[in-house]
Structure formats: structure tokens, C-alpha cells
Amino acid sequence: MENANNIPVVSKKVLLPFILITSLFALWGFANDITNPMVSAFKKVLELNNTQASWVQMAFYGGYFTMAFPAAIFIKKYSYKKGILAGLVLYAIGALLFYPAAAYAEFGFFLAALYILTFGLAFLETTANPFILAMGDERTATRRLNLAQAFNPIGALSGLFIAQAFILGSLQSDDIDANGNAVYDTLSESAKAAVRTSDLMVIRNPYVILGLFVLIMLVVIAVVKMPESKDEGSESVGIGVKRLFKNKRFVEGVIAQMFYVGAQIMCWTYIYQYAETLGIDNRDAVTYAYIALILFLIGRWIATYMMKYFDSGRLLMLFSIGAIVFTLGAIFIQGMTGLYSLVGISLCMSLMFPTIYGIALQGVGDDAKYGAAFLVMAIVGGAIMPVLQGAILDLGGDGYADIEILGVPEVNFSFVLPLICFFVVAAYGYRTHKIHTY
């Protein structure tokens, strides 16, 4: 029997398709991390409270939940390639809708644009993840997905750079006077309206350019030949779904994925609010988000290498324990050390998404197309959890340190939600290692 260590993770015959599909991981990483700072940006520009501003994430990740299963049905009927093309079309439409959204200056219009944009991301993730798993031997599938997912934070870093250099640094609503007070709050309504119009255009432009770039990617992928994956079977959707939900490892994986994504989005969204309580403005806080993503990228490459020698369930459990320790630091250690702990969580989160994904879909065969949809629908955790965290931040008012809970500011205490999430992921890693058989 051939040793799994001698099997290529990616064979030469699918190298070009692998590279193109892997580039999509960077593309949706870009969308994720240019959007995370927008929660704070929209709050200031449109004068929202924390709960209202968190609807940015509800719209963004809610689109995944809405469209993931329709995407699975689509690719089951047609092919992975057509699913990817459909996703790119929806992605481009959503991004380009930022143009009229800025013209109308309506928060709801922006939310609708983000919602449609993530219809496209749902198609891409539902399609690309199982497509990567299928591009070779099943024994190297989880390593192959970790390799592809390692390019996701590269796109995320690019998104953060654009957010810092071209959005946050140019927003007039974020200006402060010599005494550290927000200038925007002192303006007349007519002056505020002028600033609002200018700032919404600043937010709009990168998304419009992104939409045009996505259309270019659409053309490139359309002309490149991809491995065929059309399913000729006539089995009903219900039979495949029923079979999946008899698989305990898969069901527990969906649950773990929902809690993991919720934790990730909370840690990356509210790092700005955490930093603000330490006197760090949004633009400078991006530096800490950069460091978090660099650690995330390093951790993902390390995890991909370690999986050649170690059981993926055990690694998932150990990395989750590390995340729990860092999260406790972010909650109970105040000052810069607490912020450093919050940044450190990203190192431990690095392997979680692709590893949970790979474990959950291992051995499910062609049901992976539906399984992928449920795992992408689990991204709804990123829609629900930030709203709950925003509600905690609003307990004492619109600020982030209005009251103390268990002896720490409310923004620190709010990270009890990611803490709970990491306990769930650790439990899945333990059960995978000790109970579930492959």
C-alpha cells in the first residue's frame, strides 16, 4: 500500500486549475477583511449604535447561510466550474451595487449590496472547498485544503491594507481635535451631510474596483479547462442529506464550524473597539489586525506541514486549547497585554476552518457537494455572534467601556462569547481524535 507521505498533495495534471481555484480563497479573504473594519466605519459615518453597526456582519455572513444550499443544488446539477462562474457573477454585482448605495446614502442599501455580494461568496466557498478536496487522493485531501486555505489570509492582508490606506485614513468622520474629541459630533447637520457624502464615496470606491477585478477573474476562469465534475446520478437531494445527517462526525463538524466562524469574526471585528478603549484609533488599530493576520498565515503554513506527521483531530484540539488561553488573557488582562492576547488568538485559529471542513467531509463521497453547503451555511455563526457581542457592548451605552462586568470593561467581557466557541471546537477535536474513526 502506498504511503500517504509519498502521495503528491497536488498532481501536475491539475496544477493550473488548482492555482486558479486557490486564487479564489484569496479573493474572498479580501472581501472578508476589507469589510470587518466597516462595522466601526459605518457606525461613525451614519451615527449608529453598536448593535445597528453589527448588522454589517449579519448581512455579510447571512448571505452565506441563504445561498449555500441553493449553490450545492446548482453544482450537483451542473458542475464545479459553473458554480464558480455563478459565484463570480453574484460577487461582482454585489460589489458594484456599492456605487448606487453611496449615492442614496442609505445603510439598508449597503447591507443589501453586502448580502448579494456574499451570495457570490457562498457559491465560491460551497464550490471551491470540495473541488480542492476532490483534486487528488483522499488521504491528502485535508492537507490540500489547508494548503489552498493558506492563501486566504494573503487576500485578507490585502483587504486590510486597502481598508487602512484608502478608507479608514480618509474618513473625515473619524477626525479628532487637539483635545481628542470627535470633530464630526460638533458639526451642524448640513456640514455632517457633506462629510457623510464624502465618506460614503471613500467606502464605495474600493468595492467598485473589486467588482471590476472579479469580472476579469470570471473571464479567465471561463476560458480555462477544469476537471469535469458533473453528477450524472438521479438520486434525490433528500437521500443524500439524510445520509449526511446520520454521520455524527459530519453533524458535529457543522456545529463546530458555526462556533469557530463566530469566534473568528468576533475576534477580527471587535479588535478595533478593544484597541479604541486603549486610545488607539481605527487606522492605527489596523496594524494589530495586520499582525493577527500574519500570525494566522504563519500558523496555517505550520499546521499544513504538521498534518503530514500528526493527527488532524489532535492538532485541532491543541490549537483550540491555545485559543482558549489567549482569549482568557484578552478578557481578564487589561491594557496592551490584553490586546496582544487578542492578537495571539489568530495564531491558534489558523488551522481550524479547513481542518474542521476536511474532517467533516472525509469519506462522504459525492455527498460532499451537499455537505459543503451545510458547512458554508455554518458560517452564519459569523452573522449571529457579532450581533450578540454588539449587544453586550451596548449594555452601558454606545461606548466600549461604559460599565464593568466581572471587574473588567464590557469590551473585555464581551470576548466570553469567543471563549465559549473555542471550547466547542476543542471538544470536536477531542472527539475526532479519540472517538470518530476515519
Coordinates of C-alpha atoms in Angstrom, one line a residue:
M1 CA 0.0 0.0 0.0
E2 CA 1.4 3.4 -1.0
N3 CA 2.5 5.6 2.0
A4 CA 0.4 8.7 2.3
N5 CA 3.6 10.8 2.7
N6 CA 4.6 9.8 -0.8
I7 CA 1.4 10.8 -2.5
P8 CA 1.6 14.3 -4.0
V9 CA -0.7 16.9 -2.4
V10 CA -1.4 18.3 -5.9
S11 CA -0.6 16.4 -9.1
K12 CA 0.9 18.1 -12.1
K13 CA -2.2 17.4 -14.3
V14 CA -4.5 19.6 -12.1
L15 CA -1.9 22.2 -11.2
L16 CA -3.3 25.1 -13.2
P17 CA -6.9 24.5 -12.1
F18 CA -5.6 24.2 -8.5
I19 CA -3.8 27.5 -8.8
L20 CA -6.9 29.3 -10.2
I21 CA -9.3 27.9 -7.7
T22 CA -6.8 28.6 -4.9
S23 CA -6.7 32.3 -6.0
L24 CA -10.4 32.4 -5.1
F25 CA -9.5 31.7 -1.5
A26 CA -7.5 35.0 -1.5
L27 CA -10.4 36.7 -3.3
W28 CA -13.0 36.0 -0.6
G29 CA -10.4 36.6 2.1
F30 CA -10.0 40.1 0.7
A31 CA -13.8 40.7 0.9
N32 CA -13.9 39.4 4.5
D33 CA -11.2 41.7 5.8
I34 CA -12.0 44.9 3.9
T35 CA -15.5 44.5 5.4
N36 CA -14.5 43.9 9.1
P37 CA -13.4 47.5 9.7
M38 CA -16.6 48.7 8.1
V39 CA -18.5 47.9 11.3
S40 CA -16.7 50.7 13.0
A41 CA -16.6 53.0 9.9
F42 CA -20.4 52.8 9.3
K43 CA -21.1 53.4 13.0
K44 CA -19.3 56.7 12.9
V45 CA -20.3 57.9 9.4
L46 CA -24.0 57.0 9.8
E47 CA -24.1 57.6 13.6
L48 CA -25.3 54.1 14.6
N49 CA -25.1 52.3 17.9
N50 CA -23.0 49.1 18.2
T51 CA -25.9 46.7 17.6
Q52 CA -27.0 48.6 14.5
A53 CA -23.4 48.7 13.1
S54 CA -23.0 44.9 13.7
W55 CA -25.7 44.3 11.1
V56 CA -22.9 44.8 8.6
Q57 CA -21.7 41.3 9.7
M58 CA -25.3 40.0 9.8
A59 CA -25.8 41.0 6.2
F60 CA -22.4 39.7 5.1
Y61 CA -22.5 36.3 6.7
G62 CA -26.2 36.0 6.4
G63 CA -25.7 35.8 2.7
Y64 CA -23.7 32.7 3.1
F65 CA -26.5 31.0 5.0
T66 CA -29.1 32.0 2.5
M67 CA -27.3 30.9 -0.7
A68 CA -25.1 27.9 0.3
F69 CA -27.6 25.2 -0.2
P70 CA -29.0 26.5 -3.5
A71 CA -25.4 26.7 -4.6
A72 CA -24.9 23.0 -3.7
I73 CA -28.0 22.0 -5.7
F74 CA -26.7 24.1 -8.6
I75 CA -23.3 22.4 -8.7
K76 CA -24.8 19.0 -8.2
K77 CA -26.9 19.5 -11.3
Y78 CA -24.2 21.2 -13.4
S79 CA -20.5 21.3 -12.4
Y80 CA -18.0 22.9 -10.0
K81 CA -16.8 25.2 -12.8
K82 CA -20.3 26.6 -13.5
G83 CA -20.8 27.0 -9.7
I84 CA -17.7 29.1 -9.6
L85 CA -18.7 31.3 -12.6
A86 CA -22.1 31.9 -11.0
G87 CA -20.4 32.9 -7.8
L88 CA -18.2 35.4 -9.5
V89 CA -21.2 37.0 -11.2
L90 CA -23.0 37.5 -7.9
Y91 CA -19.8 38.7 -6.2
A92 CA -19.3 41.4 -8.9
I93 CA -22.9 42.5 -8.8
G94 CA -22.9 43.0 -5.0
A95 CA -19.6 44.9 -5.1
L96 CA -20.8 47.2 -8.0
L97 CA -24.0 47.9 -6.1
F98 CA -21.9 50.0 -3.7
Y99 CA -22.0 52.7 -6.3
P100 CA -25.8 53.4 -6.1
A101 CA -25.7 52.6 -2.3
A102 CA -23.3 55.6 -1.8
A103 CA -25.4 57.8 -4.0
Y104 CA -28.6 57.1 -1.9
A105 CA -26.6 57.2 1.4
E106 CA -28.8 54.5 2.9
F107 CA -27.4 52.0 5.3
G108 CA -30.0 49.4 4.2
F109 CA -28.8 49.7 0.6
F110 CA -25.2 49.0 1.7
L111 CA -26.5 46.0 3.7
A112 CA -28.3 44.7 0.6
A113 CA -25.2 45.1 -1.5
L114 CA -23.1 43.1 1.0
Y115 CA -25.9 40.5 1.2
I116 CA -25.8 39.9 -2.6
L117 CA -22.0 40.0 -2.6
T118 CA -22.0 37.2 -0.2
F119 CA -24.4 35.2 -2.3
G120 CA -21.4 35.0 -4.6
L121 CA -19.0 34.1 -1.8
A122 CA -21.4 31.3 -0.7
F123 CA -21.3 29.9 -4.3
L124 CA -17.5 30.2 -4.3
E125 CA -16.9 28.6 -0.9
T126 CA -19.5 25.9 -1.4
T127 CA -17.8 25.0 -4.7
A128 CA -14.1 25.7 -4.2
N129 CA -13.6 23.8 -0.9
P130 CA -14.9 20.4 -2.1
F131 CA -13.4 21.0 -5.5
I132 CA -10.0 21.3 -3.9
L133 CA -10.7 18.2 -1.8
A134 CA -11.5 16.3 -4.9
M135 CA -8.4 17.3 -6.8
G136 CA -6.3 14.3 -5.7
D137 CA -6.1 11.4 -3.3
E138 CA -8.5 11.5 -0.3
R139 CA -5.6 10.7 2.0
T140 CA -4.1 14.1 1.2
A141 CA -7.4 16.0 1.0
T142 CA -7.2 17.8 4.3
R143 CA -3.6 18.8 3.7
R144 CA -4.5 20.0 0.2
L145 CA -7.4 22.1 1.6
N146 CA -5.1 23.6 4.3
L147 CA -2.6 24.5 1.5
A148 CA -5.3 26.2 -0.5
Q149 CA -6.7 27.9 2.6
A150 CA -3.2 29.2 3.4
F151 CA -3.7 31.8 0.6
N152 CA -6.9 33.1 2.2
P153 CA -5.0 35.3 4.7
I154 CA -2.9 36.7 1.9
G155 CA -6.1 38.2 0.4
A156 CA -7.2 39.2 3.9
L157 CA -4.0 41.1 4.4
S158 CA -4.6 42.9 1.1
G159 CA -8.1 43.8 2.2
L160 CA -6.8 45.2 5.5
F161 CA -4.2 47.3 3.6
I162 CA -6.9 48.8 1.3
A163 CA -9.1 49.5 4.3
Q164 CA -6.3 51.2 6.2
A165 CA -4.6 53.1 3.3
F166 CA -7.7 54.1 1.2
I167 CA -10.7 54.0 3.6
L168 CA -10.1 54.5 7.3
G169 CA -7.3 57.0 6.8
S170 CA -9.5 59.2 4.5
L171 CA -12.7 59.3 6.6
Q172 CA -13.4 62.8 7.8
S173 CA -16.0 61.5 10.3
D174 CA -13.0 59.9 12.2
D175 CA -11.2 63.2 12.7
I176 CA -10.5 64.4 16.2
D177 CA -9.5 67.8 17.6
A178 CA -6.5 68.7 19.7
N179 CA -8.3 67.6 22.9
G180 CA -9.1 64.1 21.4
N181 CA -12.8 64.8 20.8
A182 CA -14.6 63.8 17.6
V183 CA -15.0 66.8 15.3
Y184 CA -17.9 65.1 13.5
D185 CA -20.1 65.3 16.6
T186 CA -19.7 69.1 16.8
L187 CA -20.7 69.9 13.2
S188 CA -24.1 71.3 12.0
E189 CA -26.5 68.9 10.2
S190 CA -25.6 70.4 6.8
A191 CA -21.8 70.0 7.5
K192 CA -22.4 66.5 8.7
A193 CA -24.3 65.7 5.4
A194 CA -21.4 66.9 3.3
V195 CA -18.9 64.8 5.3
R196 CA -21.3 61.8 5.1
T197 CA -21.5 62.1 1.3
S198 CA -17.7 62.3 1.0
D199 CA -17.0 59.4 3.4
L200 CA -19.5 57.1 1.8
M201 CA -17.8 57.7 -1.6
V202 CA -14.5 56.8 0.1
I203 CA -16.1 53.5 1.3
R204 CA -17.7 52.9 -2.1
N205 CA -14.6 53.1 -4.4
P206 CA -12.6 50.0 -3.3
Y207 CA -15.7 47.8 -3.6
V208 CA -16.4 49.1 -7.1
I209 CA -12.8 48.4 -8.2
L210 CA -13.1 45.0 -6.6
G211 CA -16.2 44.3 -8.6
L212 CA -14.4 45.1 -11.9
F213 CA -11.5 42.8 -10.9
V214 CA -13.9 40.0 -10.2
L215 CA -15.3 40.3 -13.7
I216 CA -11.7 39.9 -15.1
M217 CA -11.3 36.7 -13.0
L218 CA -14.6 35.5 -14.3
V219 CA -13.3 35.7 -17.9
V220 CA -10.0 34.0 -17.1
I221 CA -11.7 31.0 -15.3
A222 CA -14.3 30.8 -18.1
V223 CA -11.7 30.1 -20.7
V224 CA -9.6 27.6 -18.7
K225 CA -10.4 23.9 -18.9
M226 CA -11.3 22.4 -15.5
P227 CA -11.7 18.8 -14.3
E228 CA -15.2 17.6 -15.1
S229 CA -17.4 17.1 -12.1
K230 CA -20.9 16.9 -13.4
D231 CA -23.0 14.4 -11.5
E232 CA -25.0 12.1 -13.8
G233 CA -26.8 10.4 -10.9
S234 CA -30.5 10.7 -10.4
E235 CA -30.6 10.3 -6.6
S236 CA -32.8 12.9 -4.8
V237 CA -31.4 15.6 -2.7
G238 CA -33.3 14.3 0.4
I239 CA -31.5 10.9 0.2
G240 CA -28.0 12.5 0.2
V241 CA -28.9 14.9 3.0
K242 CA -30.4 12.2 5.1
R243 CA -27.3 10.1 4.7
L244 CA -25.1 13.0 5.8
F245 CA -27.1 13.7 9.0
K246 CA -26.6 10.1 10.0
N247 CA -22.9 10.8 10.1
K248 CA -22.0 12.0 13.6
R249 CA -18.6 13.3 12.6
F250 CA -20.2 15.5 9.9
V251 CA -23.0 16.8 12.1
E252 CA -20.6 17.7 14.9
G253 CA -18.4 19.3 12.3
V254 CA -21.1 21.6 11.1
I255 CA -21.8 22.7 14.7
A256 CA -18.0 23.2 15.4
Q257 CA -17.7 25.2 12.2
M258 CA -20.6 27.5 13.2
F259 CA -19.0 28.3 16.5
Y260 CA -15.5 28.6 15.0
V261 CA -16.6 31.2 12.4
G262 CA -18.5 33.1 15.0
A263 CA -15.3 33.3 17.1
Q264 CA -13.1 34.3 14.2
I265 CA -15.4 37.1 13.1
M266 CA -15.8 38.4 16.7
C267 CA -12.1 38.5 17.3
W268 CA -11.3 40.2 14.0
T269 CA -14.3 42.7 14.1
Y270 CA -14.0 43.9 17.7
I271 CA -10.3 44.2 17.8
Y272 CA -10.9 47.8 16.7
Q273 CA -13.2 48.5 19.6
Y274 CA -10.9 46.8 22.0
A275 CA -8.0 49.0 20.8
E276 CA -10.1 52.2 20.9
T277 CA -10.5 51.8 24.7
L278 CA -6.7 51.9 24.9
G279 CA -6.6 55.2 23.0
I280 CA -5.8 53.6 19.6
D281 CA -7.8 55.0 16.7
N282 CA -9.2 52.8 13.9
R283 CA -6.4 53.5 11.4
D284 CA -3.7 52.6 13.9
A285 CA -5.7 49.6 15.1
V286 CA -5.4 48.1 11.6
T287 CA -1.7 47.5 12.5
Y288 CA -2.8 45.0 15.2
A289 CA -5.2 43.4 12.7
Y290 CA -2.3 43.0 10.3
I291 CA -0.2 41.3 13.0
A292 CA -3.1 39.0 13.8
L293 CA -3.4 38.0 10.1
I294 CA 0.3 37.5 9.7
L295 CA 0.2 35.1 12.7
F296 CA -2.9 33.5 11.1
L297 CA -0.9 33.0 7.9
I298 CA 2.2 31.6 9.6
G299 CA 0.0 29.3 11.7
R300 CA -1.7 27.9 8.6
W301 CA 1.5 27.1 6.9
I302 CA 2.9 25.5 10.1
A303 CA -0.3 23.5 10.5
T304 CA -0.3 22.3 6.9
Y305 CA 3.3 21.0 7.4
M306 CA 2.4 19.4 10.8
M307 CA -0.5 17.5 9.4
K308 CA 2.0 15.4 7.4
Y309 CA 3.1 13.9 10.7
F310 CA 0.3 14.5 13.3
D311 CA -3.4 13.5 13.5
S312 CA -5.6 16.4 12.4
G313 CA -8.1 15.9 15.3
R314 CA -5.3 16.2 17.9
L315 CA -3.9 19.3 16.3
L316 CA -7.4 20.9 16.2
M317 CA -7.8 20.2 19.9
L318 CA -4.3 21.5 20.9
F319 CA -4.8 24.7 18.8
S320 CA -8.2 25.2 20.4
I321 CA -6.7 25.0 23.9
G322 CA -4.2 27.6 22.9
A323 CA -7.0 29.9 21.6
I324 CA -8.8 29.4 25.0
V325 CA -5.7 30.5 26.9
F326 CA -5.3 33.6 24.7
T327 CA -8.9 34.5 25.0
L328 CA -8.8 34.4 28.8
G329 CA -5.9 36.8 28.5
A330 CA -7.9 39.2 26.3
I331 CA -10.8 39.1 28.8
F332 CA -9.0 39.4 32.2
I333 CA -5.7 41.2 31.3
Q334 CA -6.3 44.9 30.8
G335 CA -4.1 47.2 28.8
M336 CA -1.8 46.4 25.9
T337 CA -1.1 42.8 27.2
G338 CA -4.8 42.1 26.8
L339 CA -4.6 43.4 23.2
Y340 CA -1.6 41.3 22.5
S341 CA -3.5 38.2 23.8
L342 CA -6.4 39.1 21.4
V343 CA -3.9 39.3 18.5
G344 CA -2.4 36.0 19.5
I345 CA -5.7 34.1 19.2
S346 CA -5.3 34.3 15.4
L347 CA -2.2 32.0 15.5
C348 CA -4.4 29.3 17.1
M349 CA -7.4 29.9 14.8
S350 CA -5.2 29.3 11.7
L351 CA -5.9 25.6 11.1
M352 CA -9.5 25.5 12.4
F353 CA -11.7 26.2 9.4
P354 CA -10.1 23.9 6.8
T355 CA -9.4 21.2 9.3
I356 CA -13.0 21.1 10.6
Y357 CA -14.1 21.1 6.9
G358 CA -11.8 18.3 5.9
I359 CA -12.6 16.1 8.9
A360 CA -16.3 16.6 8.4
L361 CA -16.3 15.7 4.7
Q362 CA -13.9 12.8 4.9
G363 CA -15.4 9.7 3.4
V364 CA -18.8 11.2 2.4
G365 CA -18.2 10.7 -1.3
D366 CA -20.4 12.7 -3.7
D367 CA -22.5 13.8 -0.8
A368 CA -19.6 16.3 -0.2
K369 CA -21.4 18.7 -2.5
Y370 CA -24.3 18.9 -0.1
G371 CA -22.0 18.6 2.9
A372 CA -20.1 21.6 1.7
A373 CA -23.3 23.6 1.6
F374 CA -24.1 22.9 5.3
L375 CA -20.5 23.7 6.3
V376 CA -20.8 27.0 4.4
M377 CA -24.2 27.6 5.9
A378 CA -22.5 27.2 9.3
I379 CA -20.7 30.5 8.5
V380 CA -24.0 32.1 9.8
G381 CA -22.2 31.9 13.1
G382 CA -20.3 35.0 11.8
A383 CA -23.6 36.8 11.4
I384 CA -25.2 35.9 14.7
M385 CA -22.3 36.1 17.2
P386 CA -21.1 39.7 16.4
V387 CA -24.6 41.0 16.9
L388 CA -24.7 39.3 20.3
Q389 CA -21.3 40.8 21.1
G390 CA -22.5 44.2 19.9
A391 CA -25.5 43.9 22.3
I392 CA -23.1 43.3 25.2
L393 CA -21.1 46.4 24.2
D394 CA -24.4 48.4 24.3
L395 CA -25.3 47.4 27.9
G396 CA -23.8 50.5 29.3
G397 CA -24.2 52.9 26.3
D398 CA -22.7 53.4 22.9
G399 CA -19.1 53.4 24.3
Y400 CA -17.0 50.3 24.8
A401 CA -16.0 50.7 28.5
D402 CA -19.2 52.3 30.0
I403 CA -19.5 49.6 32.7
E404 CA -17.5 46.8 34.2
I405 CA -18.6 43.2 34.3
L406 CA -16.6 40.8 36.5
G407 CA -14.2 43.6 37.2
V408 CA -13.3 44.3 33.5
P409 CA -14.7 46.7 30.9
E410 CA -17.6 45.5 28.8
V411 CA -15.5 45.2 25.7
N412 CA -13.1 42.8 27.5
F413 CA -16.0 40.8 29.0
S414 CA -17.7 40.5 25.5
F415 CA -15.0 38.1 24.5
V416 CA -16.5 35.5 26.7
L417 CA -18.5 34.6 23.5
P418 CA -15.4 33.5 21.5
L419 CA -14.2 31.7 24.6
I420 CA -17.4 29.5 24.6
C421 CA -16.9 28.9 20.9
F422 CA -13.3 27.7 21.3
F423 CA -14.5 25.2 23.9
V424 CA -16.9 23.7 21.4
V425 CA -14.1 23.5 18.7
A426 CA -11.8 21.8 21.3
A427 CA -14.5 19.3 22.1
Y428 CA -14.8 18.4 18.3
G429 CA -11.1 18.0 18.0
Y430 CA -11.0 15.7 21.0
R431 CA -13.9 13.6 19.8
T432 CA -12.4 13.4 16.3
H433 CA -9.1 12.1 17.8
K434 CA -10.5 9.8 20.4
I435 CA -13.9 8.6 19.2
H436 CA -14.6 9.1 15.5
T437 CA -12.9 6.7 13.1
Y438 CA -11.9 7.6 9.6

